[in-house]
CSV table of C-alpha atoms in Angstrom, one decimal:
chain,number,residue,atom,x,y,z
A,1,UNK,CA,21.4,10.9,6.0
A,2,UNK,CA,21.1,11.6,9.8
A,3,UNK,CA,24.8,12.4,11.5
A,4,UNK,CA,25.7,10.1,14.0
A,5,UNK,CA,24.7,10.3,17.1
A,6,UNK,CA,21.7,12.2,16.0
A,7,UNK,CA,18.1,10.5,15.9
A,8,UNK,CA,16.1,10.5,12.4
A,9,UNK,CA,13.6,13.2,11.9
A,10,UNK,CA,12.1,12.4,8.5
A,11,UNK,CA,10.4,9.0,7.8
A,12,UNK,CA,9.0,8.0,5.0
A,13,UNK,CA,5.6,5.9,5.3
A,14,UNK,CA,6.4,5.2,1.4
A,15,UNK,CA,10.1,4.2,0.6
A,16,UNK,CA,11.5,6.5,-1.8
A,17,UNK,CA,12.9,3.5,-3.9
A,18,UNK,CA,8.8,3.0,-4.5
A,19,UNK,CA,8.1,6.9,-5.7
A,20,UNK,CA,10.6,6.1,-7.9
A,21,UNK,CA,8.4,3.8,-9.8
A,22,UNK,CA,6.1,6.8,-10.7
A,23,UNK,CA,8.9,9.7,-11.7
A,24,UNK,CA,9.3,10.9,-15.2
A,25,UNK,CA,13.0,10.5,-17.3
A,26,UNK,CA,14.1,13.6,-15.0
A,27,UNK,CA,13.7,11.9,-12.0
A,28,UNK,CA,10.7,14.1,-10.9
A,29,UNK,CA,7.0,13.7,-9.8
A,30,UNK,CA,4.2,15.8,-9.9
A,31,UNK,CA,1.8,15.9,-6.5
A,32,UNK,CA,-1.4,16.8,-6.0
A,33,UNK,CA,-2.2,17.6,-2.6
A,34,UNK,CA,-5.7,17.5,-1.7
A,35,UNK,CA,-5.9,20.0,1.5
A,36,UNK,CA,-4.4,22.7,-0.8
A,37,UNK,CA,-6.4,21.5,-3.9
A,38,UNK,CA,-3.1,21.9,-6.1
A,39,UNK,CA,-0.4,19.9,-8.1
A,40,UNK,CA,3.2,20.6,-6.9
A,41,UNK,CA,5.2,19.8,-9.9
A,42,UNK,CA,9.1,18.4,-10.3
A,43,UNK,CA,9.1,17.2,-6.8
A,44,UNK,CA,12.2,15.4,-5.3
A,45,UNK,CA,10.6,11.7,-4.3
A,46,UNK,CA,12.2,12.2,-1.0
A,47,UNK,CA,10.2,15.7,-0.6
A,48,UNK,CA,6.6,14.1,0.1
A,49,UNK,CA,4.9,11.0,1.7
A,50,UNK,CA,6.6,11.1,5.2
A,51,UNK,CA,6.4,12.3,8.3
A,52,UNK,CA,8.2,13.7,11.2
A,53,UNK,CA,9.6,11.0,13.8
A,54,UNK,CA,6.7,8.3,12.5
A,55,UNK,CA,8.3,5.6,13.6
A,56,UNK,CA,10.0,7.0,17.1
A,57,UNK,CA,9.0,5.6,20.2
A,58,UNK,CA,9.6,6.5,24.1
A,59,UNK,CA,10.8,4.1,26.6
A,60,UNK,CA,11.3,5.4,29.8
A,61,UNK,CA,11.5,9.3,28.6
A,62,UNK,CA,13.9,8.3,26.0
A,63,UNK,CA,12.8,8.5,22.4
A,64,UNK,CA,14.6,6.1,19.6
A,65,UNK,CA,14.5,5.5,16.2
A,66,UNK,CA,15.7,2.0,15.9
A,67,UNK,CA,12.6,0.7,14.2
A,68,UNK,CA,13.0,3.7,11.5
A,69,UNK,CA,16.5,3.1,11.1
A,70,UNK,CA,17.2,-0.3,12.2
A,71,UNK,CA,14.3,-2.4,10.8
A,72,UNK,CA,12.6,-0.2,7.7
A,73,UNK,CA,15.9,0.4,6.3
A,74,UNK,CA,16.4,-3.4,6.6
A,75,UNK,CA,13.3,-4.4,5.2
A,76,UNK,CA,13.7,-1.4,2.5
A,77,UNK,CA,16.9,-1.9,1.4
A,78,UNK,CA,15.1,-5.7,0.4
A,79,UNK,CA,12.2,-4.6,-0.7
A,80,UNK,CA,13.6,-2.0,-3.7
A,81,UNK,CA,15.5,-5.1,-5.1
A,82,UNK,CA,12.4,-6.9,-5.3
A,83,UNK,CA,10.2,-3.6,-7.0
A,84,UNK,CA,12.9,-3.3,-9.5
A,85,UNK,CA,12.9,-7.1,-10.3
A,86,UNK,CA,9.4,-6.7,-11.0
A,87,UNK,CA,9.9,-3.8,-12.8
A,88,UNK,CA,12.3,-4.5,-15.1
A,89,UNK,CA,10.3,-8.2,-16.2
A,90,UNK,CA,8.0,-8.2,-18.9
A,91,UNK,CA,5.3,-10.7,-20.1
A,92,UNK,CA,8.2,-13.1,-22.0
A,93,UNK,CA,9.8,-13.0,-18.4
A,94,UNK,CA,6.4,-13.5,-16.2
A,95,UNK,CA,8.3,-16.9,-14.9
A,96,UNK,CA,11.0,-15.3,-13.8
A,97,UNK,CA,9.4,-14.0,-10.7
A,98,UNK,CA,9.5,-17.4,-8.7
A,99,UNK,CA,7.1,-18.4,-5.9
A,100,UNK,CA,10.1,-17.2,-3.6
A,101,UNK,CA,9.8,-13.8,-4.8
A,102,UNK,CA,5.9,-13.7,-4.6
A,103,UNK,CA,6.3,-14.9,-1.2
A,104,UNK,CA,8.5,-12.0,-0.4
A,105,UNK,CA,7.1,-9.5,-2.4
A,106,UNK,CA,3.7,-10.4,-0.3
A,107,UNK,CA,5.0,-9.6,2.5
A,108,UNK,CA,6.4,-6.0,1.4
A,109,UNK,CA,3.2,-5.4,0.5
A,110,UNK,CA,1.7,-6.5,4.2
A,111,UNK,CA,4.7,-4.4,5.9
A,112,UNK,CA,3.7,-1.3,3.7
A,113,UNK,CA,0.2,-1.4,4.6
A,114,UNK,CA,0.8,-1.1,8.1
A,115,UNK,CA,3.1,1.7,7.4
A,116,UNK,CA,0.8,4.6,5.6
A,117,UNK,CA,-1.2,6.7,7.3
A,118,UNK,CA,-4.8,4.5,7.3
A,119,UNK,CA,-2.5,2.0,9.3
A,120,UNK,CA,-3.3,3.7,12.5
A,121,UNK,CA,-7.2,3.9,12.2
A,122,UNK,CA,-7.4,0.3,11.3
A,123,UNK,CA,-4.5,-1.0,14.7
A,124,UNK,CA,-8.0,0.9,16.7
A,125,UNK,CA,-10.6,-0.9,14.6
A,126,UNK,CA,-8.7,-4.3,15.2
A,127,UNK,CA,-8.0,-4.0,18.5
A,128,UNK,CA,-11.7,-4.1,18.9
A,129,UNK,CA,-12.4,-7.0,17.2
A,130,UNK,CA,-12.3,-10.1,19.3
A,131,UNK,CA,-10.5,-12.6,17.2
A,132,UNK,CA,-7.7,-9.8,17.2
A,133,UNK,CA,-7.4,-9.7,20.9
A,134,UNK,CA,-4.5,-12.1,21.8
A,135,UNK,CA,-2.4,-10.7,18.3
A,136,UNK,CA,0.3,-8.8,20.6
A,137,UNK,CA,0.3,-11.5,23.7
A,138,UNK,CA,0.6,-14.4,21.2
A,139,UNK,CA,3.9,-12.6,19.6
A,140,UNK,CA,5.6,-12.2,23.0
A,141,UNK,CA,4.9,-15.1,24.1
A,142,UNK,CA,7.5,-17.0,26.0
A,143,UNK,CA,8.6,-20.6,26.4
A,144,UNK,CA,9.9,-20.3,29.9
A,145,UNK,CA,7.1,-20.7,32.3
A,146,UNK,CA,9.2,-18.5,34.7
A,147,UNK,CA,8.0,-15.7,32.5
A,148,UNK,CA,4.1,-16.7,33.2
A,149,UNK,CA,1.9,-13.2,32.7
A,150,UNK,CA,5.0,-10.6,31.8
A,151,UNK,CA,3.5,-11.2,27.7
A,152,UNK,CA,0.0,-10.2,28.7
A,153,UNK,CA,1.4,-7.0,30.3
A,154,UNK,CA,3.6,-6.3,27.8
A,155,UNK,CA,0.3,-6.3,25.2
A,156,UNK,CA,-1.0,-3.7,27.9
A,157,UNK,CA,1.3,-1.8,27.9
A,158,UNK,CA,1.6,-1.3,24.4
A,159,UNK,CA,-2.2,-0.7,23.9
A,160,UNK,CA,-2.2,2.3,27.1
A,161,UNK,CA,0.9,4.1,24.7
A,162,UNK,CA,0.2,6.3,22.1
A,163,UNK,CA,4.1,6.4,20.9
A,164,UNK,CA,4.2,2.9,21.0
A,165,UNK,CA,1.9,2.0,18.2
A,166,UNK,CA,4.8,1.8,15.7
A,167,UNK,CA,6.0,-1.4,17.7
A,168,UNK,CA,2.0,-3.0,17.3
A,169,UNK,CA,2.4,-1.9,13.7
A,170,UNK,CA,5.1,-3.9,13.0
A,171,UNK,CA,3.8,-6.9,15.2
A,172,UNK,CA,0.6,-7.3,12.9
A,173,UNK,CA,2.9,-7.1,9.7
A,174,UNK,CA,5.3,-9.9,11.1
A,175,UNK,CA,2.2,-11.8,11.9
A,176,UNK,CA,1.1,-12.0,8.2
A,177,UNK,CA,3.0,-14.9,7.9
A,178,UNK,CA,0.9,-17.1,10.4
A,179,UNK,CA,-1.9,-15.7,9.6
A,180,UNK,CA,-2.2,-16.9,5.6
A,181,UNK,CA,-2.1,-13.0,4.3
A,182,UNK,CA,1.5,-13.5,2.8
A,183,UNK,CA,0.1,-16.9,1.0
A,184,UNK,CA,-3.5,-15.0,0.1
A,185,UNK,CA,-1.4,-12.1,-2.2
A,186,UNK,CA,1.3,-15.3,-3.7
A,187,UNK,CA,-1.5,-17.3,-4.6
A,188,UNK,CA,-3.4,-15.0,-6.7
A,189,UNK,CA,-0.6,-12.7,-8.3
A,190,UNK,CA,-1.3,-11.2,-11.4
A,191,UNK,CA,0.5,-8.6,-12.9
A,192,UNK,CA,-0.4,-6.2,-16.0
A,193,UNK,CA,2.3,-4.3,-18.2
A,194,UNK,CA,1.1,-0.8,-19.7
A,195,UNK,CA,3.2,0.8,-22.5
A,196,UNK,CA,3.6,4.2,-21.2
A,197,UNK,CA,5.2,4.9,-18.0
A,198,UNK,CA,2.5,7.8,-16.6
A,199,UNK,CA,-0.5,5.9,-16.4
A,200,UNK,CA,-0.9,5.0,-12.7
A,201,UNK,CA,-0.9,7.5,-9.7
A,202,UNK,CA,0.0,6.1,-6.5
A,203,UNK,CA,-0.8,7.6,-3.0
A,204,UNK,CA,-0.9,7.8,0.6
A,205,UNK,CA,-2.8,4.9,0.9
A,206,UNK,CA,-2.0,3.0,-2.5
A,207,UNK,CA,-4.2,0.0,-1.7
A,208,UNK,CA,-7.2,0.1,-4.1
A,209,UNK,CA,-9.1,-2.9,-1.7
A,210,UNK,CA,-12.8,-4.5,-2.5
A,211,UNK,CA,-13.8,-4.8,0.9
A,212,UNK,CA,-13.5,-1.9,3.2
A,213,UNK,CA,-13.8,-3.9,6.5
A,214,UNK,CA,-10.8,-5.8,7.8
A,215,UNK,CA,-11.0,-9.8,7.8
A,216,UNK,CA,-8.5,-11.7,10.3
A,217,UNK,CA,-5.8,-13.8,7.9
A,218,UNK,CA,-6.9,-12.0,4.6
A,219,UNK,CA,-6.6,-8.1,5.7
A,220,UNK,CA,-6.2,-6.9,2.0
A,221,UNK,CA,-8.4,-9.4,0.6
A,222,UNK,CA,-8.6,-8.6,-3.2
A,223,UNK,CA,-7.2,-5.5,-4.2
A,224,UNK,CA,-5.1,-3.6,-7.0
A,225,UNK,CA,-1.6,-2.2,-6.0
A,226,UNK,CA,0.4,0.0,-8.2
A,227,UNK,CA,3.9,-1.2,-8.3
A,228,UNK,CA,4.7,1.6,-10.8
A,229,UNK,CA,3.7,4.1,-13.3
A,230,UNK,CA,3.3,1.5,-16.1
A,231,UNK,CA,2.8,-1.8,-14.0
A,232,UNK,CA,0.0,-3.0,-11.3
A,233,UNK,CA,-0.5,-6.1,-9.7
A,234,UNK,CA,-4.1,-7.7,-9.4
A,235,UNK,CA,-4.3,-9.8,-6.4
A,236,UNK,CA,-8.2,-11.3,-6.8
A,237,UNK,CA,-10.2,-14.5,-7.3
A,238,UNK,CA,-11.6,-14.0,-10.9
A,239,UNK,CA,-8.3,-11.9,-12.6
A,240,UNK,CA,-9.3,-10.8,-15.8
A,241,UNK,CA,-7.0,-11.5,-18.8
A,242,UNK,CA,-6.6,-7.8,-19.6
A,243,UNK,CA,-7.0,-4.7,-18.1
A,244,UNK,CA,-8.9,-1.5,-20.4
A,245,UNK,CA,-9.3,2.1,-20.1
A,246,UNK,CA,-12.3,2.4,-17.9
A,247,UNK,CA,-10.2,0.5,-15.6
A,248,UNK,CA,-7.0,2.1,-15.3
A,249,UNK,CA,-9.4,5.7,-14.8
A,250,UNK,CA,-11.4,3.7,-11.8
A,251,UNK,CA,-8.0,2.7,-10.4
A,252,UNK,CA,-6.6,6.0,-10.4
A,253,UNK,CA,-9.8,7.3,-9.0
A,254,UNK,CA,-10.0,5.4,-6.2
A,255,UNK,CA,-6.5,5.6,-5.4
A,256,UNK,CA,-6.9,9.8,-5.3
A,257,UNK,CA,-10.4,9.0,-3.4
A,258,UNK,CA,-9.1,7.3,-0.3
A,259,UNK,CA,-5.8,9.1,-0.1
A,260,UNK,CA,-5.6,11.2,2.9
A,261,UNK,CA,-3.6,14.0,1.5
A,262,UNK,CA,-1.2,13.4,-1.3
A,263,UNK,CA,-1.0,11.2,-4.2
A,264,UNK,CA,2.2,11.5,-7.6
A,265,UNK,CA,2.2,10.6,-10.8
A,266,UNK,CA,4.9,10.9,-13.1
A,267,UNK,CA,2.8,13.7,-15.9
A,268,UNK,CA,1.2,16.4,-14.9
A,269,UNK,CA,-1.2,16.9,-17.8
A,270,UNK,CA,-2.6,13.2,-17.0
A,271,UNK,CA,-2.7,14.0,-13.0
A,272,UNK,CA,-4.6,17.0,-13.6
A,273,UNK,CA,-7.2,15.1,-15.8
A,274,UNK,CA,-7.4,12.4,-13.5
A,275,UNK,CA,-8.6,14.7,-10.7
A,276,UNK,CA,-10.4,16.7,-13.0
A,277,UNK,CA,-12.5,13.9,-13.4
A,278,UNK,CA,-12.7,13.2,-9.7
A,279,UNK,CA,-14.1,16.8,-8.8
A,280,UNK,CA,-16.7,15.7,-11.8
A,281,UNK,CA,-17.9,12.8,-9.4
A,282,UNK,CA,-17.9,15.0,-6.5
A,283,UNK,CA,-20.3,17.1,-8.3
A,284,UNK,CA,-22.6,14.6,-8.9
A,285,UNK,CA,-21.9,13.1,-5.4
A,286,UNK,CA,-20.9,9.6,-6.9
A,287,UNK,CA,-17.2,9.7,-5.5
A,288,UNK,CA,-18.3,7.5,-2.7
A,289,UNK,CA,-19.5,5.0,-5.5
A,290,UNK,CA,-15.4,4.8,-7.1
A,291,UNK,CA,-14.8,1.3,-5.2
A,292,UNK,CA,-18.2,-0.1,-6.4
A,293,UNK,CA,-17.8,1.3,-10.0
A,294,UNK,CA,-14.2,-0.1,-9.8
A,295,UNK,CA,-14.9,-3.7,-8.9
A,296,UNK,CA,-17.8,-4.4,-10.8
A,297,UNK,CA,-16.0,-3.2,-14.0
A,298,UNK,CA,-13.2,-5.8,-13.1
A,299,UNK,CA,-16.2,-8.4,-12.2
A,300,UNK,CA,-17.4,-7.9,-16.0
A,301,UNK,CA,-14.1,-7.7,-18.1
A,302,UNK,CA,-13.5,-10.5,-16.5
A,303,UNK,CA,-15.9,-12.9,-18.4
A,304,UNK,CA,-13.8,-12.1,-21.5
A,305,UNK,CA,-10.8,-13.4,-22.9
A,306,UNK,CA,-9.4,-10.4,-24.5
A,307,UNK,CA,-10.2,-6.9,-25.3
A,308,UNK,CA,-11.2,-7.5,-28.3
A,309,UNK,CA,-13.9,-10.0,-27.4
A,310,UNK,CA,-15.3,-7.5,-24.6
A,311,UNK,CA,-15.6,-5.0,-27.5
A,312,UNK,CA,-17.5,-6.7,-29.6
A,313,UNK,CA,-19.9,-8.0,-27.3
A,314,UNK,CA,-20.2,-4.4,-25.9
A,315,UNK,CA,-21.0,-3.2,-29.4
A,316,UNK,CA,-23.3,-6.5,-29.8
A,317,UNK,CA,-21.2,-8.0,-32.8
C-alpha cells in the first residue's frame, strides 16, 4: 500500500484478486515469460502483470493517480466479489448467477479489456474508424448550451496526449453500456466447470476472441475468457454443451500466442507442456493458425450433445 501523500507506482493491468483464480493451494503461480523464454516458478500474484505508473496522467505538469487509486480500486474491489461468486458456483448452482450479476460481470470484463496491454493499440485502431469518431465528444457532452464546443476540445485534447490515454481508456469501457457490449456478453453466458484446478493459463491479454478486427457495440464479439484455473466462460452464438481436450489445449494456445509477454498458470509441469506444444507449432509455422484451429473445433463440438455422442461419431459408431 502506497503511504499517504505518496502517488502509486505499481499498477496492475490484471487485478490481483483475478491471478488468484490461477494459484496453486500455496498461493503461488508459475510464469512463463516469453522475452526470456523461461517459467518463473512460486511467484507472488502481485509480482507480475503490471506496470509502472499505467494509469497516471499529467495535467498541467502535475502527474496523479486518481484513476489507479480512485476508480480501479473501486471497480476492483467489485469486481473480486463477483469472480469469487462465480467461482465458488457449480452446475447445481448455474441459477444462482442472476441476470444482475451477468450484467455486471459483463461489464468487468469490458473494463478489463481496456486495461491490458493490447488496450492501447486497439484506442489507435479505433480512433481511426469513423463510426468511432464522436466516442469521447458524445461522453462530455453537456446540457448547458453555454458550454457549446468546450466537449469537442476536450476530445482534442485528449487525442494530442500521450499520458492521457488512460482517461480515453476508461471512456470506451463506460460506454459499453450504450453501446450493447455489456448486453452482447449477458446474453450469451456460458460457463464450463473443469475438475482440476490447473487446467487454464491466463495472460496478458486473456481474451481468446474469434474475430481479430474490432466491431462498434460488440468489441469482443465471441470469445472464451478464463475466469480461473478450473472455470471459463464461453460468450458465443452456437455454445456447445461441453467442452473436450482438444479444446482446453487450443484455448491455452491461443491465450500464450497473443500474450505480449507473460502468461501463469497454477502447475508448472502443465505450463511447460502447454508451451512445449506451442514452440511445436512455431516449428511447423502453424502458430498463426491457433485462433482458426480454436474456433472451428468449437464450431464442430458444437453439433453434439455430449462427449460421448462426438466420440462415437468421430470413431464412426
Amino acid at each position: 500500500m502506497k503511504k499517504k501523500g505518496n502517488r502509486s507506482k505499481k499498477h496492475h493491468y490484471l487485478p490481483i484478486h483475478y491471478q488468484k483464480g490461477f494459484q496453486n493451494d500455496f498461493g503461488k503461480i508459475f510464469v512463463y515469460d516469453k522475452n526470456a523464454e523461461r517459467i518463473i516458478r512460486n511467484v507472488n500474484p502481485r509480482t507480475f502483470f503490471a506496470e509502472n505508473e499505467l494509469n497516471t496522467i499529467d495535467f498541467g505538469g502535475k502527474k496523479h493517480d486518481f484513476i489507479e487509486e480512485k476508480i480501479y480500486n473501486f471497480i476492483d474491489n467489485h469486481s473480486a466479489e463477483q469472480f469469487q461468486k462465480i467461482r465458488a458456483s457449480n452446475w447445481a448452482q448455474e441459477d444462482s448467477i442472476s441476470a444482475f450479476d451477468r450484467i455486471g460481470f459483463g461489464w468487468t470484463l469490458c473494463n478489463l479489456f481496456w486495461r491490458i496491454p493490447s488496450s492501447e493499440a486497439n484506442l489507435l485502431r479505433l480512433r481511426n474508424q469513423e463510426s468511432f469518431d464522436n466516442i469521447e465528444t458524445e461522453s462530455f457532452s453537456f446540457q448547458n448550451n453555454f458550454h457549446s464546443g468546450l466537449e469537442e476540445d476536450f476530445s482534442k485534447y485528449l487525442r494530442s496526449k500521450d499520458d492521457l490515454r488512460p482517461i480515453s481508456k476508461l471512456i470506451y469501457a463506460l460506454h459499453s453500456f450504450n453501446n450493447g457490449e455489456v448486453k452482447n456478453i449477458a446474453s450469451r453466458w456460458n460457463i464450463f466447470h473443469l475438475l482440476e484446478n490447473d487446467r487454464l493459463v491466463t495472460g496478458d491479454n486473456p481474451f481468446a476472441r474469434k474475430r481479430e478486427n474490432l466491431v462498434y457495440g460488440d468489441l469482443l464479439g465471441e470469445f472464451i475468457f478464463p475466469i480461473s484455473g478450473n472455470k471459463l466462460i464461453v460468450i458465443t452464438n452456437e455454445p456447445p454443451s461441453f467442452i473436450d481436450e482438444v479444446l482446453l489445449l487450443y484455448i491455452n494456445l491461443m491465450i500464450l500466442h497473443q500474450s505480449e509477454r507473460f502468461i501463469c498458470m497454477a502447475d508448472a509441469e502443465n505450463l511447460k507442456k502447454v508451451v512445449g506444444i506451442y514452440n511445436d507449432f512455431r516449428k511447423e509455422g502453424i502458430h498463426h493458425n491457433i485462433r482458426n484451429f480454436l474456433f472451428e473445433h468449437l464450431a464442430e463440438i458444437s453439433k453434439f450433445n455430449s462427449i460421448e455422442e462426438y466420440s462415437r461419431n468421430r470413431n464412426g459408431i
